[in-house]
């Protein structure tokens, strides 16, 4: 019986062992599904993107997920972007977990943030053997330049064309044209650095090639016919020349490169009997070392006619202010107490070519009582209907006062009476109300002269000057 009972229990244990399930080796599956709809109408949106998955016609989508935080970004043209997230819990092998995440999108556009575009110029200088050339200076008008050995850097520039002049000991000056092209700002935050690079080849002085500059052009009349034998005055910086047009109305001259800078103007004045003189100016194009620059200027001369008015009969007046120069006292600039007057004196001294103002005595006269003079000028009468200058004249008196207790400083070194002249022609050229010239040169006043204009003032219709 004992043997039989043991055998029975053995059979039961064996049966239970056969029915036990083994653990699954299949990894769990995580899914995120949902519906994307229009937040204003509630209608499903097809074609929306959810982390790369595209919604169907009913707005549904499905995508795989991972354990932990899953961030979802929903985008669609003409709708504002939606960002949401879901946390996925870990499950056992062989099982599937599905999370539902719906999104409602509002019509509209996102306003992107763009980076700040900053432009920089970087350049290097080498010679014909590709060896680095140590720069002594780099000049680009209007720019602050950092020079280190054979490189230079300019930060904070704006798009445009820049002209650089490079100098190095033992080398010929080199010229470079640098184009800084504008670029579109990228989306995002911070700075977007755009660098324009230039490599400049410098030549040693004994082998350097020289840039060639030419100024030329044609002179024609209003009927587009050539004007021969016209006088052409050419000014390029300090260079000046007188030319004559040939039978084709053509003129041409070469200008040495030493006269050319990045801002040099070529000024052409053309004249001929029977024609109204004409003047034109243009910037000379700076070119690379060894290259050729041609500045072409076309001039059209207009024939004179009997309708041209006679010379303006206006004449400026002249008057003398008798300053008590016998009371002049020599004064050092450091003894002058008014800082603004001292600054004016130093500026005038520089214009007069005085290198060290502290080493000279300045004659000073004190005017204790006001000195008043009347400066009478002759002005052409302007036709109030047409605004044109006539040959009739009128006298105009300006009362000029040197105020009392004014100190007069003769920086030029000679104390004398002050001569004032009204310059009417300059007034017309510069549209000034009144323009005066004075002698002696280098006179500085501690108080400004006072001027009273003759009243009443007539306002004309479109006058040739105001």
Coordinates of C-alpha atoms in Angstrom, one line a residue:
X1 CA 0.0 0.0 0.0
X2 CA 2.8 2.4 0.9
X3 CA 4.4 1.8 -2.5
X4 CA 1.1 2.4 -4.2
X5 CA 0.5 5.7 -2.4
X6 CA 4.0 7.0 -3.2
X7 CA 3.5 6.1 -6.8
X8 CA 0.2 8.1 -6.9
X9 CA 1.8 11.3 -5.5
X10 CA 4.6 10.9 -7.9
X11 CA 2.1 10.9 -10.8
X12 CA 0.4 14.0 -9.6
X13 CA 3.7 16.0 -9.3
X14 CA 4.7 15.0 -12.7
X15 CA 1.4 16.3 -14.2
X16 CA 1.7 19.7 -12.5
X17 CA 5.2 20.2 -13.9
X18 CA 4.0 19.7 -17.4
X19 CA 1.3 22.5 -17.3
X20 CA 3.5 25.4 -15.9
X21 CA 4.0 28.3 -18.4
X22 CA 7.5 29.7 -19.1
X23 CA 8.2 33.5 -19.0
X24 CA 7.8 35.4 -22.4
X25 CA 11.0 36.6 -24.2
X26 CA 9.1 39.0 -26.5
X27 CA 9.8 42.7 -25.7
X28 CA 6.8 44.8 -24.8
X29 CA 5.2 47.1 -27.4
X30 CA 4.4 50.7 -26.7
X31 CA 2.1 52.7 -29.0
X32 CA 0.7 56.3 -29.1
X33 CA -2.4 56.9 -31.1
X34 CA -4.8 59.8 -31.3
X35 CA -6.8 62.3 -33.4
X36 CA -5.7 65.7 -34.6
X37 CA -8.5 68.2 -35.1
X38 CA -9.2 71.8 -35.9
X39 CA -9.6 73.6 -32.6
X40 CA -12.0 76.2 -34.0
X41 CA -14.4 73.8 -35.9
X42 CA -13.7 70.4 -34.3
X43 CA -13.2 68.8 -37.7
X44 CA -10.4 66.2 -38.1
X45 CA -7.2 67.4 -39.8
X46 CA -5.6 65.2 -42.4
X47 CA -2.0 65.6 -43.5
X48 CA -0.8 66.9 -40.1
X49 CA 2.7 65.6 -38.9
X50 CA 3.0 64.0 -35.5
X51 CA 6.7 63.3 -34.9
X52 CA 7.0 62.2 -38.5
X53 CA 3.7 60.3 -38.7
X54 CA 1.0 61.7 -41.0
X55 CA -2.6 61.8 -40.0
X56 CA -5.2 60.0 -42.1
X57 CA -8.4 61.6 -43.6
X58 CA -10.1 61.0 -40.3
X59 CA -7.3 62.8 -38.4
X60 CA -6.0 59.7 -36.8
X61 CA -2.4 58.7 -36.4
X62 CA -0.3 56.0 -34.7
X63 CA 3.4 55.8 -33.9
X64 CA 5.8 53.8 -31.7
X65 CA 6.7 55.0 -28.3
X66 CA 9.5 54.3 -25.8
X67 CA 9.6 54.0 -22.1
X68 CA 9.7 57.3 -20.2
X69 CA 8.8 60.8 -21.4
X70 CA 7.7 61.0 -25.0
X71 CA 7.4 64.6 -26.4
X72 CA 5.0 65.0 -29.4
X73 CA 5.2 67.9 -31.9
X74 CA 2.2 68.4 -34.2
X75 CA 2.7 70.6 -37.3
X76 CA 0.7 71.5 -40.3
X77 CA 0.8 74.3 -42.8
X78 CA -1.3 77.4 -41.9
X79 CA -1.8 76.1 -38.3
X80 CA 0.1 76.9 -35.1
X81 CA 2.4 74.2 -33.9
X82 CA 1.3 72.1 -30.9
X83 CA 3.7 70.5 -28.5
X84 CA 2.5 68.0 -25.9
X85 CA 3.9 65.0 -24.0
X86 CA 3.0 61.6 -22.4
X87 CA 4.9 59.5 -19.9
X88 CA 5.0 55.8 -20.8
X89 CA 5.1 53.3 -17.9
X90 CA 7.2 50.1 -18.2
X91 CA 5.3 46.8 -18.7
X92 CA 6.2 43.1 -18.8
X93 CA 7.5 41.3 -21.9
X94 CA 4.9 40.1 -24.3
X95 CA 2.4 42.8 -23.5
X96 CA 1.3 45.9 -25.4
X97 CA 0.5 49.3 -24.0
X98 CA -1.4 51.9 -26.1
X99 CA -1.6 55.6 -25.0
X100 CA -4.1 58.0 -26.5
X101 CA -3.0 61.6 -27.2
X102 CA -5.3 63.9 -29.1
X103 CA -4.3 67.4 -30.3
X104 CA -6.4 70.4 -31.3
X105 CA -4.7 72.9 -33.7
X106 CA -5.6 76.6 -34.1
X107 CA -5.4 78.2 -37.6
X108 CA -2.6 80.8 -37.9
X109 CA 1.1 81.1 -38.3
X110 CA 4.0 80.8 -35.9
X111 CA 6.2 83.9 -35.6
X112 CA 9.7 82.4 -35.8
X113 CA 12.6 83.9 -33.9
X114 CA 15.6 84.8 -36.1
X115 CA 19.3 85.1 -35.2
X116 CA 21.1 88.5 -35.3
X117 CA 23.3 88.5 -38.4
X118 CA 26.8 90.0 -37.8
X119 CA 29.2 90.6 -40.6
X120 CA 33.0 90.3 -40.3
X121 CA 35.9 90.7 -42.7
X122 CA 39.0 88.6 -42.4
X123 CA 42.0 88.9 -44.6
X124 CA 45.5 87.6 -45.0
X125 CA 48.6 88.9 -46.8
X126 CA 51.1 86.7 -48.6
X127 CA 53.8 87.3 -51.2
X128 CA 54.4 85.5 -54.5
X129 CA 56.2 82.6 -52.7
X130 CA 53.1 82.1 -50.5
X131 CA 55.1 83.4 -47.4
X132 CA 53.2 85.4 -44.9
X133 CA 53.8 89.2 -45.1
X134 CA 53.8 91.0 -41.8
X135 CA 51.5 94.0 -42.2
X136 CA 52.4 97.4 -40.8
X137 CA 48.9 98.9 -41.5
X138 CA 45.6 98.2 -43.1
X139 CA 43.2 101.1 -44.0
X140 CA 39.5 100.6 -44.8
X141 CA 37.7 104.0 -44.7
X142 CA 35.2 104.1 -41.8
X143 CA 36.3 100.9 -40.2
X144 CA 38.3 99.9 -37.1
X145 CA 40.8 97.2 -38.0
X146 CA 42.7 94.7 -35.9
X147 CA 46.0 93.7 -37.4
X148 CA 48.0 90.7 -36.2
X149 CA 51.1 89.7 -38.2
X150 CA 49.8 88.9 -41.7
X151 CA 46.1 88.9 -40.9
X152 CA 43.5 91.6 -40.3
X153 CA 40.0 91.5 -39.0
X154 CA 37.1 94.0 -39.2
X155 CA 34.0 93.3 -37.1
X156 CA 30.6 95.0 -37.1
X157 CA 30.6 95.9 -40.8
X158 CA 27.4 96.1 -42.9
X159 CA 26.8 94.6 -46.4
X160 CA 28.4 96.6 -49.1
X161 CA 31.7 97.1 -51.0
X162 CA 34.9 98.0 -49.1
X163 CA 38.3 99.1 -50.3
X164 CA 41.4 98.1 -48.3
X165 CA 44.9 99.5 -48.6
X166 CA 47.6 97.2 -47.1
X167 CA 51.1 98.4 -46.3
X168 CA 54.1 96.3 -45.2
X169 CA 57.8 97.1 -44.9
X170 CA 59.7 96.2 -48.1
X171 CA 56.5 95.7 -50.1
X172 CA 54.5 97.8 -52.5
X173 CA 51.1 98.9 -51.1
X174 CA 48.4 96.5 -52.1
X175 CA 44.7 97.3 -52.8
X176 CA 41.8 94.9 -52.3
X177 CA 38.1 95.2 -53.1
X178 CA 36.0 93.3 -50.5
X179 CA 32.4 92.6 -51.2
X180 CA 30.2 91.8 -48.1
X181 CA 27.0 90.1 -49.4
X182 CA 23.9 90.2 -47.3
X183 CA 22.5 86.9 -46.1
X184 CA 19.1 85.9 -44.7
X185 CA 18.9 85.4 -41.0
X186 CA 18.5 81.8 -39.8
X187 CA 15.8 80.8 -37.4
X188 CA 16.8 80.6 -33.8
X189 CA 18.4 82.7 -31.1
X190 CA 21.9 84.3 -30.7
X191 CA 24.3 85.6 -33.3
X192 CA 24.8 84.4 -36.8
X193 CA 28.4 85.3 -37.8
X194 CA 29.0 85.8 -41.5
X195 CA 32.6 86.1 -42.5
X196 CA 33.9 87.5 -45.8
X197 CA 37.5 86.4 -46.4
X198 CA 40.0 87.9 -48.7
X199 CA 43.6 86.8 -49.6
X200 CA 45.8 89.7 -50.7
X201 CA 48.9 89.1 -52.7
X202 CA 51.7 91.6 -52.0
X203 CA 54.7 92.2 -54.1
X204 CA 58.2 93.3 -53.1
X205 CA 59.1 96.8 -54.0
X206 CA 61.7 95.9 -56.5
X207 CA 59.4 93.5 -58.4
X208 CA 56.0 95.1 -57.7
X209 CA 53.5 95.6 -60.5
X210 CA 51.9 99.0 -60.6
X211 CA 48.2 99.6 -61.0
X212 CA 47.2 101.8 -63.9
X213 CA 44.5 104.4 -63.7
X214 CA 43.0 106.2 -66.7
X215 CA 40.4 109.0 -66.9
X216 CA 38.7 109.4 -70.2
X217 CA 35.5 110.3 -71.9
X218 CA 33.6 111.9 -74.9
X219 CA 32.3 115.5 -75.2
X220 CA 29.2 115.9 -77.3
X221 CA 26.6 118.6 -77.9
X222 CA 22.9 118.4 -77.4
X223 CA 22.5 116.8 -80.9
X224 CA 24.9 114.0 -79.9
X225 CA 27.7 115.4 -82.3
X226 CA 31.3 115.3 -81.2
X227 CA 32.7 118.6 -79.8
X228 CA 36.4 118.8 -80.9
X229 CA 39.0 121.3 -79.4
X230 CA 37.1 121.6 -76.1
X231 CA 39.3 122.4 -73.1
X232 CA 39.1 119.7 -70.4
X233 CA 40.5 120.3 -67.0
X234 CA 41.1 117.1 -65.0
X235 CA 41.6 117.0 -61.2
X236 CA 42.2 113.7 -59.5
X237 CA 43.2 114.3 -55.9
X238 CA 46.4 116.4 -56.1
X239 CA 46.9 115.6 -59.8
X240 CA 45.8 118.2 -62.3
X241 CA 46.0 118.4 -66.1
X242 CA 44.7 120.4 -69.0
X243 CA 43.6 118.4 -72.1
X244 CA 42.0 119.1 -75.4
X245 CA 39.4 116.9 -77.1
X246 CA 40.3 115.4 -80.5
X247 CA 38.1 115.4 -83.6
X248 CA 36.0 112.7 -82.1
X249 CA 35.4 114.7 -78.9
X250 CA 37.6 112.2 -77.0
X251 CA 40.0 112.9 -74.1
X252 CA 42.2 110.5 -72.1
X253 CA 44.9 110.7 -69.5
X254 CA 46.8 108.3 -67.2
X255 CA 46.9 109.2 -63.5
X256 CA 49.7 107.7 -61.3
X257 CA 48.5 105.2 -58.7
X258 CA 50.0 107.3 -55.9
X259 CA 47.1 109.8 -56.3
X260 CA 44.4 107.2 -55.8
X261 CA 42.7 106.4 -52.5
X262 CA 39.4 104.6 -51.9
X263 CA 37.5 107.9 -52.0
X264 CA 39.4 109.8 -54.7
X265 CA 37.2 111.9 -57.0
X266 CA 37.9 112.6 -60.7
X267 CA 36.6 116.1 -61.4
X268 CA 36.2 117.1 -65.1
X269 CA 35.5 120.7 -66.2
X270 CA 34.8 121.2 -69.9
X271 CA 34.6 124.5 -71.7
X272 CA 34.5 125.9 -75.2
X273 CA 33.5 129.2 -76.8
X274 CA 29.8 129.2 -77.7
X275 CA 29.0 126.5 -75.1
X276 CA 28.0 126.7 -71.4
X277 CA 30.8 125.2 -69.3
X278 CA 30.0 121.8 -67.8
X279 CA 31.5 120.1 -64.7
X280 CA 31.2 116.5 -63.6
X281 CA 32.7 114.3 -60.9
X282 CA 32.8 110.6 -60.1
X283 CA 34.7 108.3 -57.7
X284 CA 37.7 106.6 -59.3
X285 CA 37.4 102.8 -59.0
X286 CA 40.2 101.4 -56.9
X287 CA 41.6 98.1 -58.3
X288 CA 43.9 95.4 -57.2
X289 CA 47.7 95.8 -57.5
X290 CA 48.8 95.4 -61.1
X291 CA 45.2 95.8 -62.5
X292 CA 43.9 98.6 -64.7
X293 CA 41.1 101.1 -63.8
X294 CA 39.3 103.1 -66.4
X295 CA 37.0 106.0 -65.2
X296 CA 34.9 107.1 -68.2
X297 CA 32.9 110.4 -68.0
X298 CA 30.5 111.5 -70.7
X299 CA 29.9 115.3 -71.0
X300 CA 27.1 117.0 -73.0
X301 CA 27.7 120.7 -73.6
X302 CA 24.8 123.1 -74.1
X303 CA 25.0 125.9 -76.7
X304 CA 24.9 129.4 -75.4
X305 CA 21.9 131.5 -76.3
X306 CA 20.8 135.2 -76.1
X307 CA 18.4 134.2 -73.3
X308 CA 21.2 133.7 -70.8
X309 CA 20.9 136.5 -68.2
X310 CA 23.7 139.1 -67.7
X311 CA 26.1 138.7 -64.8
X312 CA 24.5 139.1 -61.4
X313 CA 25.1 142.7 -60.4
X314 CA 25.1 141.9 -56.7
X315 CA 28.2 143.1 -54.8
X316 CA 29.0 142.5 -51.2
X317 CA 29.9 145.4 -48.9
X318 CA 33.0 145.9 -46.8
X319 CA 33.5 147.6 -43.4
X320 CA 36.3 148.1 -40.8
X321 CA 35.8 147.6 -37.1
X322 CA 38.4 149.8 -35.3
X323 CA 39.6 147.7 -32.4
X324 CA 41.9 149.5 -29.8
X325 CA 45.0 147.5 -30.9
X326 CA 47.2 149.9 -28.9
X327 CA 46.0 148.1 -25.8
X328 CA 47.1 144.7 -27.0
X329 CA 48.8 142.5 -24.4
X330 CA 50.8 139.4 -25.1
X331 CA 49.2 136.3 -23.5
X332 CA 50.0 132.6 -23.1
X333 CA 47.3 130.2 -24.1
X334 CA 47.7 128.4 -20.7
X335 CA 46.6 131.7 -19.0
X336 CA 43.3 131.8 -20.8
X337 CA 40.5 130.8 -18.4
X338 CA 37.6 130.2 -20.8
X339 CA 38.0 126.5 -21.9
X340 CA 35.8 127.0 -25.0
X341 CA 37.9 129.9 -26.1
X342 CA 41.1 127.9 -25.5
X343 CA 39.7 125.1 -27.7
X344 CA 38.9 127.6 -30.5
X345 CA 42.4 129.0 -30.3
X346 CA 44.0 125.6 -30.5
X347 CA 41.8 124.7 -33.5
X348 CA 42.7 128.0 -35.4
X349 CA 46.4 127.5 -34.6
X350 CA 46.3 124.1 -36.2
X351 CA 44.6 125.6 -39.3
X352 CA 47.4 128.2 -39.4
X353 CA 50.1 125.6 -39.2
X354 CA 51.3 126.5 -35.7
X355 CA 52.7 123.3 -34.3
X356 CA 53.1 124.3 -30.6
X357 CA 50.7 127.1 -29.5
X358 CA 52.2 127.1 -26.0
X359 CA 55.5 128.5 -27.3
X360 CA 54.1 131.8 -28.7
X361 CA 52.5 134.9 -27.3
X362 CA 49.0 135.8 -28.5
X363 CA 48.1 139.5 -28.7
X364 CA 44.9 140.1 -26.8
X365 CA 42.7 143.2 -27.0
X366 CA 39.8 143.9 -24.6
X367 CA 36.9 145.8 -26.1
X368 CA 35.2 147.5 -23.1
X369 CA 32.4 149.3 -25.1
X370 CA 30.4 147.8 -27.9
X371 CA 31.7 148.7 -31.4
X372 CA 29.0 149.0 -34.1
X373 CA 29.4 149.3 -37.8
X374 CA 27.0 149.3 -40.8
X375 CA 27.9 147.1 -43.7
X376 CA 26.1 148.1 -46.9
X377 CA 25.8 145.7 -49.8
X378 CA 24.2 145.8 -53.3
X379 CA 21.8 143.0 -54.1
X380 CA 20.1 142.2 -57.4
X381 CA 16.3 142.6 -57.3
X382 CA 14.5 139.3 -57.8
X383 CA 11.3 139.3 -59.9
X384 CA 8.6 138.2 -57.4
X385 CA 6.5 136.7 -60.2
X386 CA 9.2 134.6 -61.9
X387 CA 11.8 134.2 -59.2
X388 CA 14.5 135.3 -61.7
X389 CA 17.3 137.7 -61.0
X390 CA 17.0 141.1 -62.7
X391 CA 19.6 143.7 -63.5
X392 CA 18.0 146.1 -61.0
X393 CA 19.7 146.6 -57.7
X394 CA 18.9 147.6 -54.1
X395 CA 21.1 148.4 -51.2
X396 CA 21.0 146.3 -48.1
X397 CA 22.5 147.4 -44.7
X398 CA 23.5 144.9 -42.0
X399 CA 24.4 146.2 -38.6
X400 CA 27.3 144.4 -37.0
X401 CA 28.2 144.7 -33.4
X402 CA 31.3 143.6 -31.5
X403 CA 29.7 143.3 -27.9
X404 CA 31.1 145.1 -24.9
X405 CA 33.7 143.2 -22.8
X406 CA 34.8 141.0 -25.7
X407 CA 38.3 139.7 -25.7
X408 CA 39.9 139.6 -29.2
X409 CA 42.7 137.0 -29.5
X410 CA 45.0 137.4 -32.5
X411 CA 46.3 133.9 -32.9
X412 CA 48.1 134.9 -36.1
X413 CA 50.3 137.2 -34.0
X414 CA 49.4 140.6 -35.4
X415 CA 46.8 142.9 -33.6
X416 CA 45.0 145.1 -36.1
X417 CA 41.6 146.5 -37.1
X418 CA 39.1 143.9 -38.2
X419 CA 37.9 144.0 -41.8
X420 CA 34.6 142.4 -42.7
X421 CA 33.4 141.6 -46.2
X422 CA 30.0 140.2 -47.2
X423 CA 30.4 137.4 -49.8
X424 CA 27.1 137.3 -51.8
X425 CA 28.3 134.8 -54.5
X426 CA 29.2 132.3 -51.8
X427 CA 25.8 132.9 -50.2
X428 CA 24.1 131.9 -53.5
X429 CA 26.3 128.8 -53.9
X430 CA 25.7 127.6 -50.3
X431 CA 22.1 128.9 -49.8
X432 CA 23.3 130.8 -46.7
X433 CA 21.4 133.7 -45.2
X434 CA 24.6 135.8 -44.8
X435 CA 28.2 134.8 -45.4
X436 CA 31.1 137.0 -44.2
X437 CA 34.8 136.9 -44.6
X438 CA 37.2 138.6 -42.2
X439 CA 40.7 139.7 -41.7
X440 CA 43.2 139.2 -40.2
X441 CA 43.2 135.4 -40.3
X442 CA 43.2 133.6 -37.0
X443 CA 41.1 136.1 -35.0
X444 CA 39.1 134.5 -32.2
X445 CA 36.4 136.4 -30.2
X446 CA 35.3 135.5 -26.7
X447 CA 31.8 136.5 -27.7
X448 CA 30.3 136.1 -31.1
X449 CA 29.6 139.1 -33.4
X450 CA 26.0 140.2 -33.4
X451 CA 24.3 140.9 -36.8
X452 CA 21.0 142.6 -37.4
X453 CA 19.5 142.4 -40.9
X454 CA 17.7 145.2 -42.5
X455 CA 13.9 144.9 -42.2
X456 CA 11.5 144.1 -43.7
X457 CA 12.6 140.9 -45.4
X458 CA 11.0 140.2 -48.7
X459 CA 10.1 136.5 -49.5
X460 CA 10.2 136.0 -53.3
X461 CA 8.7 133.2 -55.4
X462 CA 11.3 130.5 -56.0
X463 CA 14.3 132.7 -55.5
X464 CA 17.7 131.6 -56.8
X465 CA 18.9 131.5 -53.2
X466 CA 17.4 132.1 -49.7

